[in-house]
Structure formats: structure tokens, C-alpha cells
CSV table of C-alpha atoms in Angstrom, one decimal:
chain,number,residue,atom,x,y,z
I,187,MET,CA,131.9,134.9,103.0
I,188,THR,CA,128.7,133.1,104.0
I,189,ILE,CA,126.0,135.2,105.7
I,190,TYR,CA,123.6,133.7,108.2
I,191,THR,CA,121.0,135.4,110.4
I,192,ARG,CA,119.5,134.5,113.8
I,193,ALA,CA,116.6,135.9,115.8
I,194,TYR,CA,116.6,135.8,119.6
I,195,SER,CA,115.2,137.7,122.5
I,196,ASN,CA,116.4,138.4,126.0
I,197,SER,CA,114.1,135.6,127.2
I,198,SER,CA,115.6,133.1,124.8
I,199,ALA,CA,117.5,130.1,126.3
I,200,GLY,CA,120.6,131.4,124.5
I,201,LYS,CA,121.7,134.4,122.4
I,202,LEU,CA,124.8,133.6,120.6
I,203,VAL,CA,125.4,130.7,123.0
I,204,CYS,CA,123.5,127.3,123.1
I,205,GLY,CA,120.7,126.7,125.6
I,206,ARG,CA,123.1,125.0,128.0
I,207,LYS,CA,124.9,128.3,128.3
I,208,LYS,CA,128.3,126.7,128.3
I,209,THR,CA,130.9,125.4,125.8
I,210,GLY,CA,132.5,122.1,125.4
I,211,GLY,CA,134.5,120.0,123.1
I,212,HIS,CA,133.7,118.9,119.5
I,213,LEU,CA,130.6,116.7,119.5
I,214,SER,CA,131.0,113.1,118.4
I,215,PRO,CA,128.7,111.9,115.5
I,216,GLU,CA,126.5,110.1,118.0
I,217,GLN,CA,126.3,113.1,120.3
I,218,LEU,CA,125.5,115.4,117.4
I,219,LEU,CA,122.6,113.3,116.2
I,220,GLU,CA,121.2,113.0,119.8
I,221,GLU,CA,121.4,116.7,120.3
I,222,PHE,CA,119.7,117.3,116.9
I,223,LYS,CA,116.8,114.9,117.8
I,224,ASN,CA,116.1,117.1,120.8
I,225,HIS,CA,116.6,120.3,118.9
I,226,ALA,CA,114.1,119.2,116.1
I,227,LEU,CA,111.3,118.6,118.6
I,228,LEU,CA,108.8,121.5,118.1
I,229,ARG,CA,108.1,122.0,121.8
I,230,ASN,CA,111.4,120.8,123.2
I,231,GLN,CA,111.9,122.2,126.7
I,232,TYR,CA,115.4,120.7,127.1
I,233,PRO,CA,118.4,122.9,126.2
I,234,THR,CA,120.8,121.5,123.6
I,235,ALA,CA,124.4,122.1,122.6
I,236,LEU,CA,123.3,123.5,119.2
I,237,VAL,CA,122.7,127.2,118.1
I,238,SER,CA,120.4,127.6,115.1
I,239,VAL,CA,120.9,130.1,112.3
I,240,SER,CA,119.4,130.5,108.8
I,241,ASP,CA,120.7,131.5,105.5
I,242,ARG,CA,117.2,132.9,104.6
I,243,LEU,CA,116.3,136.3,105.9
I,244,LEU,CA,112.6,135.8,105.8
I,245,ASP,CA,112.9,132.8,108.1
I,246,THR,CA,114.6,134.9,110.7
I,247,LEU,CA,112.1,137.8,110.4
I,248,ASN,CA,109.3,135.4,110.8
I,249,ARG,CA,110.8,134.0,114.0
I,250,ALA,CA,111.3,137.6,115.3
I,251,PHE,CA,107.7,138.5,114.8
I,252,ASN,CA,106.5,135.2,116.3
I,253,MET,CA,108.5,136.2,119.5
I,254,LYS,CA,106.5,139.4,119.6
I,255,TYR,CA,103.1,138.0,118.9
I,256,GLU,CA,103.2,134.4,120.2
I,257,ARG,CA,105.6,134.8,123.2
I,258,ARG,CA,104.7,138.5,123.9
I,259,ASP,CA,108.3,139.5,124.1
I,260,ASP,CA,109.1,143.2,124.1
I,261,PRO,CA,110.2,144.2,120.5
I,262,ALA,CA,113.0,146.3,122.0
I,263,ASN,CA,114.4,143.0,123.4
I,264,ILE,CA,114.1,141.0,120.2
I,265,TRP,CA,117.2,141.0,118.0
I,266,VAL,CA,118.0,140.0,114.4
I,267,VAL,CA,121.8,139.4,114.1
I,268,PHE,CA,123.8,139.0,110.9
I,269,ILE,CA,126.6,136.4,111.2
I,270,ASN,CA,129.4,136.7,108.6
I,271,VAL,CA,131.4,133.5,108.4
I,272,PRO,CA,134.6,133.1,106.4
I,273,ASP,CA,134.5,130.8,103.4
I,274,PRO,CA,136.1,128.3,103.7
I,275,LEU,CA,135.6,128.1,107.4
I,276,PRO,CA,138.8,127.8,109.4
I,277,VAL,CA,139.3,124.3,110.8
I,278,SER,CA,138.7,124.8,114.5
I,279,PRO,CA,136.7,122.9,117.1
I,280,ALA,CA,135.6,126.3,118.4
I,281,CYS,CA,133.5,126.8,115.3
I,282,THR,CA,131.7,123.9,113.7
I,283,ILE,CA,128.7,124.3,111.5
I,284,HIS,CA,126.3,121.6,110.3
I,285,SER,CA,123.4,121.5,107.8
I,286,ALA,CA,120.2,120.8,109.7
I,287,GLU,CA,118.7,119.1,106.6
I,288,ASP,CA,121.6,116.6,106.5
I,289,LEU,CA,121.2,115.8,110.2
I,290,ALA,CA,117.5,115.3,109.7
I,291,ARG,CA,118.1,112.8,107.0
I,292,LYS,CA,120.6,110.9,109.2
I,293,CYS,CA,118.1,110.8,112.0
I,294,GLY,CA,115.3,109.6,109.7
I,295,ILE,CA,113.1,112.6,110.5
I,296,TRP,CA,110.0,113.0,108.4
I,297,ASN,CA,110.2,115.7,105.7
I,298,PRO,CA,113.9,116.8,106.2
I,299,GLN,CA,113.4,119.4,103.4
I,300,ARG,CA,111.8,121.7,106.0
I,301,PHE,CA,115.3,122.2,107.5
I,302,HIS,CA,116.8,123.2,104.2
I,303,TYR,CA,117.7,126.7,105.2
I,304,GLU,CA,118.7,126.0,108.8
I,305,PHE,CA,122.3,125.5,109.9
I,306,LEU,CA,123.6,124.7,113.4
I,307,PHE,CA,126.7,125.8,115.3
I,308,GLU,CA,128.0,123.6,118.1
I,309,TRP,CA,127.9,125.3,121.5
I,310,ALA,CA,128.2,128.9,120.4
I,311,ILE,CA,128.5,131.4,117.5
I,312,PRO,CA,131.9,133.1,117.8
I,313,GLU,CA,131.4,136.7,118.6
I,314,GLN,CA,133.9,137.9,116.0
I,315,TYR,CA,131.5,136.5,113.3
I,316,ALA,CA,128.5,138.6,114.6
I,317,GLN,CA,128.7,141.5,112.1
I,318,HIS,CA,125.6,143.5,113.1
I,319,LYS,CA,122.4,143.3,115.1
I,320,VAL,CA,119.2,145.3,115.0
I,321,SER,CA,116.2,145.2,117.3
I,322,LEU,CA,112.7,144.4,116.0
I,323,LYS,CA,111.6,147.7,117.5
I,324,THR,CA,114.1,149.6,115.4
I,325,LEU,CA,112.9,147.7,112.3
I,326,VAL,CA,109.3,148.5,113.1
I,327,ASP,CA,110.1,152.2,113.7
I,328,ARG,CA,111.8,152.3,110.3
I,329,GLY,CA,108.8,150.9,108.5
I,330,LEU,CA,108.9,147.1,108.7
I,331,ASP,CA,105.6,147.0,110.6
I,332,TRP,CA,103.2,144.1,109.9
I,333,ASP,CA,100.8,144.9,112.8
I,334,ARG,CA,97.9,145.5,110.6
I,335,TYR,CA,98.3,142.1,109.0
I,336,TYR,CA,98.3,140.3,112.3
I,337,CYS,CA,95.1,141.8,113.6
I,338,PHE,CA,93.0,139.9,110.9
I,339,ARG,CA,94.3,136.5,112.1
I,340,VAL,CA,92.6,134.3,114.7
I,341,ASP,CA,95.9,132.7,115.7
I,342,THR,CA,99.1,134.6,116.5
I,343,ASN,CA,101.7,132.6,114.6
I,344,LEU,CA,102.4,134.0,111.2
I,345,PRO,CA,103.0,131.4,108.5
I,346,LEU,CA,106.1,132.0,106.4
I,347,ARG,CA,104.2,131.9,103.1
I,348,ASP,CA,102.0,134.8,104.2
I,349,LEU,CA,105.0,136.9,105.3
I,350,ARG,CA,106.6,136.2,101.9
I,351,GLU,CA,103.4,137.4,100.2
I,352,LYS,CA,103.4,140.5,102.3
I,353,VAL,CA,107.0,141.4,101.2
I,354,ARG,CA,106.1,140.5,97.6
I,355,GLU,CA,103.3,143.1,97.7
I,356,MET,CA,105.8,145.7,98.8
I,357,LEU,CA,108.3,144.8,96.0
I,358,ASP,CA,105.9,144.1,93.2
I,359,HIS,CA,106.2,147.0,90.8
I,360,LYS,CA,104.7,146.2,87.4
I,361,SER,CA,104.5,148.8,84.6
I,362,TRP,CA,102.4,146.3,82.6
I,363,PRO,CA,100.6,143.2,83.6
I,364,SER,CA,103.5,141.0,82.4
I,365,SER,CA,106.4,143.5,82.8
I,366,TYR,CA,108.3,144.7,85.8
I,367,ASP,CA,109.5,148.2,86.5
I,368,TYR,CA,112.9,147.0,87.5
I,369,TYR,CA,114.1,150.4,88.7
I,370,GLY,CA,111.0,150.6,91.0
I,371,VAL,CA,111.7,147.1,92.3
I,372,GLY,CA,115.2,148.3,93.1
I,373,ILE,CA,113.9,151.4,94.9
I,374,SER,CA,111.6,149.2,97.1
I,375,LEU,CA,114.4,146.8,97.8
I,376,GLY,CA,116.7,149.6,98.8
I,377,TRP,CA,114.2,151.1,101.3
I,378,PHE,CA,113.6,147.6,102.8
I,379,ALA,CA,117.3,147.0,103.2
I,380,LYS,CA,117.9,150.5,104.6
I,381,SER,CA,115.7,149.6,107.6
I,382,PHE,CA,118.4,147.2,108.9
I,383,GLY,CA,121.1,150.0,109.1
I,384,ALA,CA,124.3,150.9,107.3
I,385,ARG,CA,126.3,148.2,109.1
I,386,ALA,CA,124.1,145.4,107.7
I,387,PRO,CA,125.0,143.5,104.4
I,388,LEU,CA,122.6,145.6,102.3
I,389,LYS,CA,123.2,144.1,98.9
I,390,TRP,CA,122.8,140.6,100.4
I,391,ILE,CA,119.5,141.6,101.9
I,392,CYS,CA,118.2,142.9,98.6
I,393,PHE,CA,119.0,139.8,96.6
I,394,GLN,CA,117.8,137.5,99.4
I,395,LEU,CA,114.4,139.1,99.1
I,396,LEU,CA,114.4,138.9,95.3
I,397,GLN,CA,115.3,135.2,95.4
I,398,ASP,CA,112.5,134.5,98.0
I,399,CYS,CA,109.7,136.8,96.9
I,400,ILE,CA,110.0,137.5,93.1
I,401,PRO,CA,112.6,135.2,91.7
I,402,GLU,CA,111.4,135.8,88.2
I,403,VAL,CA,113.1,139.2,88.4
I,404,LEU,CA,116.5,137.5,88.6
I,405,GLU,CA,115.9,136.3,85.0
I,406,ALA,CA,116.1,139.9,83.7
I,407,ASP,CA,118.4,140.7,80.9
I,408,ASP,CA,121.5,142.9,81.3
I,409,GLU,CA,119.7,146.2,80.8
I,410,GLU,CA,116.8,145.3,83.2
I,411,GLY,CA,119.3,144.1,85.7
I,412,GLN,CA,121.2,147.4,85.5
I,413,ASP,CA,117.9,149.2,86.1
I,414,LEU,CA,117.4,147.1,89.2
I,415,CYS,CA,120.8,147.8,90.6
I,416,ASP,CA,120.4,151.5,89.8
I,417,GLY,CA,117.3,151.6,91.9
I,418,ILE,CA,119.0,150.0,94.8
I,419,ASP,CA,122.0,152.3,94.5
I,420,ASP,CA,119.9,155.4,94.3
I,421,VAL,CA,118.3,154.6,97.7
I,422,VAL,CA,121.2,153.0,99.5
I,423,ALA,CA,124.2,154.8,98.1
I,424,ASP,CA,123.4,158.1,96.4
I,425,SER,CA,120.6,159.4,98.7
I,426,TRP,CA,121.8,157.9,101.9
I,427,LEU,CA,125.4,156.5,102.4
I,428,ALA,CA,127.0,159.1,100.1
I,429,SER,CA,125.0,162.0,101.4
I,430,LEU,CA,126.6,164.9,103.3
I,431,GLU,CA,124.0,164.5,106.1
I,432,PHE,CA,124.9,160.9,106.7
I,433,PHE,CA,128.7,161.7,106.4
I,434,TRP,CA,128.4,164.4,109.1
I,435,ASN,CA,126.2,162.2,111.3
I,436,VAL,CA,128.7,159.4,111.2
I,437,ARG,CA,131.5,161.8,111.9
I,438,ASP,CA,129.7,163.3,114.9
I,439,TRP,CA,129.0,159.7,116.1
I,440,GLU,CA,132.7,158.8,115.9
I,441,GLU,CA,133.6,161.9,117.9
I,442,MET,CA,131.0,161.0,120.4
I,443,CYS,CA,132.5,157.5,120.6
I,444,GLU,CA,135.9,159.0,121.4
I,445,ARG,CA,134.4,161.2,124.1
I,446,GLU,CA,132.6,158.4,125.7
I,447,PHE,CA,135.7,156.2,125.5
I,448,ASP,CA,137.7,159.0,127.3
I,449,ARG,CA,135.0,159.2,129.9
I,450,HIS,CA,135.1,155.5,130.3
I,451,LEU,CA,138.8,155.5,130.9
I,452,ASP,CA,138.5,158.4,133.4
I,453,ALA,CA,135.8,156.5,135.3
I,454,LEU,CA,137.8,153.3,135.3
I,455,ASN,CA,140.8,155.1,136.7
I,456,GLU,CA,138.6,156.5,139.5
I,457,LEU,CA,137.3,153.1,140.3
I,458,LYS,CA,140.8,151.7,140.2
I,459,ALA,CA,142.0,154.3,142.6
I,460,GLU,CA,139.2,153.5,145.0
I,461,TRP,CA,140.0,149.8,144.7
I,462,GLU,CA,143.7,150.4,145.4
I,463,ALA,CA,142.7,152.3,148.6
I,464,LEU,CA,140.5,149.4,149.6
I,465,GLU,CA,143.3,147.0,148.9
I,466,VAL,CA,145.5,148.9,151.3
I,467,HIS,CA,143.0,148.6,154.1
I,468,SER,CA,142.4,145.0,153.4
I,469,LEU,CA,146.1,144.4,153.5
I,470,PHE,CA,146.3,146.3,156.8
I,471,ASP,CA,143.4,144.2,158.2
I,472,SER,CA,145.1,141.0,157.2
I,473,PHE,CA,148.0,141.9,159.5
I,474,CYS,CA,145.8,142.7,162.4
I,475,ASP,CA,145.3,140.1,165.1
I,476,GLY,CA,141.5,140.0,164.5
I,477,SER,CA,140.4,141.4,167.8
I,478,ASP,CA,138.1,144.4,168.2
I,479,SER,CA,140.8,146.4,170.0
I,480,ALA,CA,143.7,146.4,167.5
I,481,PRO,CA,146.3,148.9,168.7
I,482,VAL,CA,146.2,151.2,165.7
I,483,SER,CA,145.4,154.9,165.8
I,484,VAL,CA,143.9,157.1,163.1
I,485,GLU,CA,147.4,158.7,162.5
I,486,GLU,CA,149.0,155.3,162.1
I,487,ARG,CA,146.4,154.2,159.6
I,488,ALA,CA,146.9,157.5,157.6
I,489,MET,CA,150.6,157.0,157.6
I,490,LEU,CA,150.2,153.4,156.5
I,491,ASP,CA,147.9,154.6,153.6
I,492,GLY,CA,150.6,157.1,152.4
I,493,VAL,CA,153.4,154.5,152.4
I,494,ALA,CA,151.1,151.9,150.8
I,495,ALA,CA,150.2,154.3,147.9
I,496,GLU,CA,153.9,155.0,147.3
I,497,ASP,CA,154.8,151.3,147.5
I,498,TYR,CA,152.0,150.4,145.1
I,499,ARG,CA,153.1,152.9,142.5
I,500,ARG,CA,156.7,151.6,142.7
I,501,ASP,CA,155.9,147.9,142.9
I,502,PRO,CA,152.2,146.7,142.8
I,503,ASP,CA,153.3,143.2,143.8
I,504,GLY,CA,155.7,144.3,146.6
I,505,PHE,CA,154.5,146.2,149.7
I,506,ASP,CA,157.9,145.8,151.4
I,507,SER,CA,157.6,149.2,153.1
I,508,ILE,CA,154.1,148.4,154.4
I,509,THR,CA,155.3,145.1,155.8
I,510,ALA,CA,158.1,146.8,157.6
I,511,MET,CA,155.8,149.5,159.0
I,512,LEU,CA,153.4,146.9,160.3
I,513,GLU,CA,156.1,145.1,162.1
I,514,GLU,CA,157.3,148.4,163.7
I,515,MET,CA,153.7,148.9,164.9
I,516,GLY,CA,153.8,145.5,166.5
I,517,LEU,CA,151.1,144.1,164.3
I,518,HIS,CA,151.1,140.4,163.3
I,519,ALA,CA,150.0,138.7,160.1
I,520,ASN,CA,146.9,136.5,160.3
I,521,ARG,CA,148.5,133.7,158.3
I,522,GLY,CA,152.0,132.3,157.8
I,523,ARG,CA,153.3,133.1,161.3
I,524,GLU,CA,155.5,130.6,163.0
I,525,ASP,CA,154.9,131.9,166.5
I,526,PRO,CA,153.1,129.1,168.4
I,527,GLU,CA,151.7,131.6,171.0
I,528,HIS,CA,150.2,133.7,168.2
I,529,THR,CA,148.7,130.7,166.5
I,530,GLU,CA,147.1,129.6,169.8
I,531,ILE,CA,145.6,133.0,170.3
I,532,ARG,CA,144.2,133.0,166.8
I,533,GLN,CA,142.7,129.6,167.3
I,534,ARG,CA,140.8,130.9,170.4
I,535,GLU,CA,139.4,133.9,168.6
I,536,LYS,CA,136.3,133.8,166.5
I,537,PRO,CA,135.8,137.2,164.8
I,538,SER,CA,132.3,137.9,163.5
I,539,ILE,CA,133.5,138.6,159.9
I,540,THR,CA,136.9,138.0,158.4
I,541,TRP,CA,138.8,140.5,156.4
I,542,GLN,CA,138.8,138.0,153.5
I,543,ARG,CA,135.0,138.1,153.3
I,544,TRP,CA,135.0,141.8,153.3
I,545,TYR,CA,137.7,141.9,150.6
I,546,ASP,CA,135.7,139.5,148.4
I,547,ASP,CA,132.6,141.6,148.8
I,548,GLU,CA,134.4,144.7,147.9
I,549,TRP,CA,136.0,143.0,144.9
I,550,ALA,CA,132.6,141.8,143.7
I,551,GLU,CA,131.2,145.4,144.0
I,552,TYR,CA,134.2,146.8,142.1
I,553,GLN,CA,133.6,144.3,139.2
I,554,SER,CA,129.9,145.2,139.3
I,555,LYS,CA,130.6,148.9,138.9
I,556,ILE,CA,132.9,148.3,135.9
I,557,LYS,CA,130.2,146.1,134.3
I,558,ARG,CA,127.5,148.8,134.9
I,559,LEU,CA,129.7,151.5,133.5
I,560,GLU,CA,130.5,149.5,130.3
I,561,THR,CA,126.8,148.7,129.8
I,562,TRP,CA,125.9,152.3,130.1
I,563,ILE,CA,128.6,153.4,127.7
I,564,ASN,CA,127.6,150.8,125.1
I,565,LYS,CA,123.9,151.7,125.3
I,566,THR,CA,124.7,155.4,124.8
I,567,ILE,CA,126.8,154.7,121.8
I,568,GLU,CA,124.4,152.2,120.3
I,569,ALA,CA,121.3,154.4,120.8
I,570,GLU,CA,123.0,157.2,118.8
I,571,ALA,CA,124.1,154.7,116.1
I,572,VAL,CA,120.5,153.6,115.7
I,573,ARG,CA,119.3,157.2,115.5
I,574,ILE,CA,121.5,158.0,112.6
I,575,GLY,CA,120.8,154.8,110.7
I,576,LEU,CA,123.9,152.7,111.4
């Protein structure tokens, strides 16, 4: 598996999708280079077909903090997402990844090494590869807060080297001037990784930070390396993931997910019942002659509703009994009639609103209710997951 990260906010041109907000076929070599030239422009305002990710966590954190301080985005709407891609990558036009450094060399861009850690998806990042995401607000609430560092700067854009130094200060545990307390470094790494939640690739985060900030620790011998791993495990595994408190929190969360899922199904069934009733009325209206004085009483409509409900349960695509009852009532269909006289009458009439427009409006409202319901359920579940550290 190869792990990438990406930072985006709700105001970004795209989240897991490119700035064009659409997908297309595999880009030709010429198209790819043209898209990259636009992508590489620092202040480019034109959306491209490329989605940028990084295999370096500090790059992504730096972008996330820049969104807060430079663009003034709300930290609750800034996200760091972990993308777990199979290795080797399945051969598919739906998922193609390119090295930004290689593309920069082909385009003749100055200093292509600055793109060394950047990779590009064509059109979109497949949702199944998005392993986990966490908001910048959650990270700050859990201790990754560099506010006090920013307030001493004249500009608002934090250079990566300064962020690296800040993290190094957090991790730099020396028992002697030239010797590291490897267990202490492991403890600090574990607390840093824990901020991203239990669903994040915790070991990967730890060794990413080591490689970027204090790479000399990676040269430790076996005993020192074991001390380092013990420090990480004591924070991440023993005192957190393996604790009874975390176990019961996760179990309660899973039960809450089941309850919310049941509530979701009940609410969907209610919405479906409402929609089926609306469908009956729209079907009835489609058989009316369109005038304001349709010869249908309240009793006839109620009887029609009852037959329609029974018909729908038996055969949702049928409505044979409804059709027969409408014919008995002397009602005529708006469309498909061969009666010339009826056609002539319909041509003379101009109703203020057709049943089809009403039907379309109700269908849109039905879909909107479902979307709002799903959003509310997801927010409820995710808020509880964040609270318990997932």
C-alpha cells in the first residue's frame, strides 16, 4: 500500500475531485502536460483536470494551516485526508497517478525538485481509497496548535522549514547532548500521531515525522530502535487502543451507529410512503382533462387512493386497477389518447401549471429530504467518532 495525504477546505475548487468538478477519459500525454503547466502556476485561477496529493505529511499540514491563516478558512471546514492506494495500482483509466516532478522535467519547469513529494490523480481520487479524514479544528483541539508561532510573523504564510523545526522541537528528546532518549522520542511521536485519530495510519505518521524531522534517529541500532517502538506502542496501543475505556467507547459508538441506521431506515420508509401517496395523486391528475372543474368528488379520490395503494403493493409498475377505475369515472388520460375530439379540447386548453411540473417539484423535494436526512445522520455519527478519538 502507498499512502498519500491531501488538504482541502469547503472553499477549495475540488475536494477529492478536480477543479473542473467532472470526470473524463484518460488524458493523452499532450493533454497531461498542458494541464500540469496550468497546475504548476502558483496563482493559477483556472481549474485543471488534476488532483494534487503528497506522500509527505508535513507538506499537507503546511497547506492546511495556510488555508487557515492565508485564506481565512474556518478550521472546522479544513480537512486532512489519508489516501490508501493499493500497490501495485490496478490498471484502470478511472485511477491514474503521475509524479509531479517527472511532469515538471518534461515541461522544462525550473527547479523540478520542488515537486518531489507531489503526485497527481487524473480527474478524481476514487472514494474507496480515502481511508480517513480529520478536520484542522479537531487536530488543533487535540494539541496540534501552532497559533503562538504564527503571531510572531509579519506574513501569514508559514514556510515548510519552520514547520519542520517546530515539529522537531516537539520530538527532540536528548538525554545527553549527542544522545537521544529513544523511548521519549517514541512517546512524543505516539502523542502526535494520536491526534489524527484511531482510523489514521498511525505507524506511518510516526515514521514520516522521523524521516522528515530527525532522520538521524532512523540510524539507531536494534536496541535503540526497540526503545523507540516501545515508546510509540505505550502511547498508541497500551494506554489508548488496548484500554478498556477506548474499547467501551468504540462499542457504544457502534451501537449508536446501529440505532442511527435504524432511525434512518424508518425515516426513509416514511418518506417513501409520502412519495407513493404523491405518486398516486400525480397519476390521478395525469388522467384528468386539465380543466379546473374535473368531475371528481372527495369520495372518489379517497376510493382511488385505496385502490392505488393496494395496486402499488402488488405491482409497483402496474396500476391496472387504477386505470380501470379512472375509465369508470369517465376521466381521460392527458397523453396517448386517440380520440380526435379529446385532442382538440386539450389543444384549446392552457392550464396554469401542468401536473408534470408539480410532479417534478415534489420529486426534487423528496430527494432533498433524503439528502438532508443522510447528512444529519452522518454528522451525528462522525461527531461522536471524533469525540472518542476515532
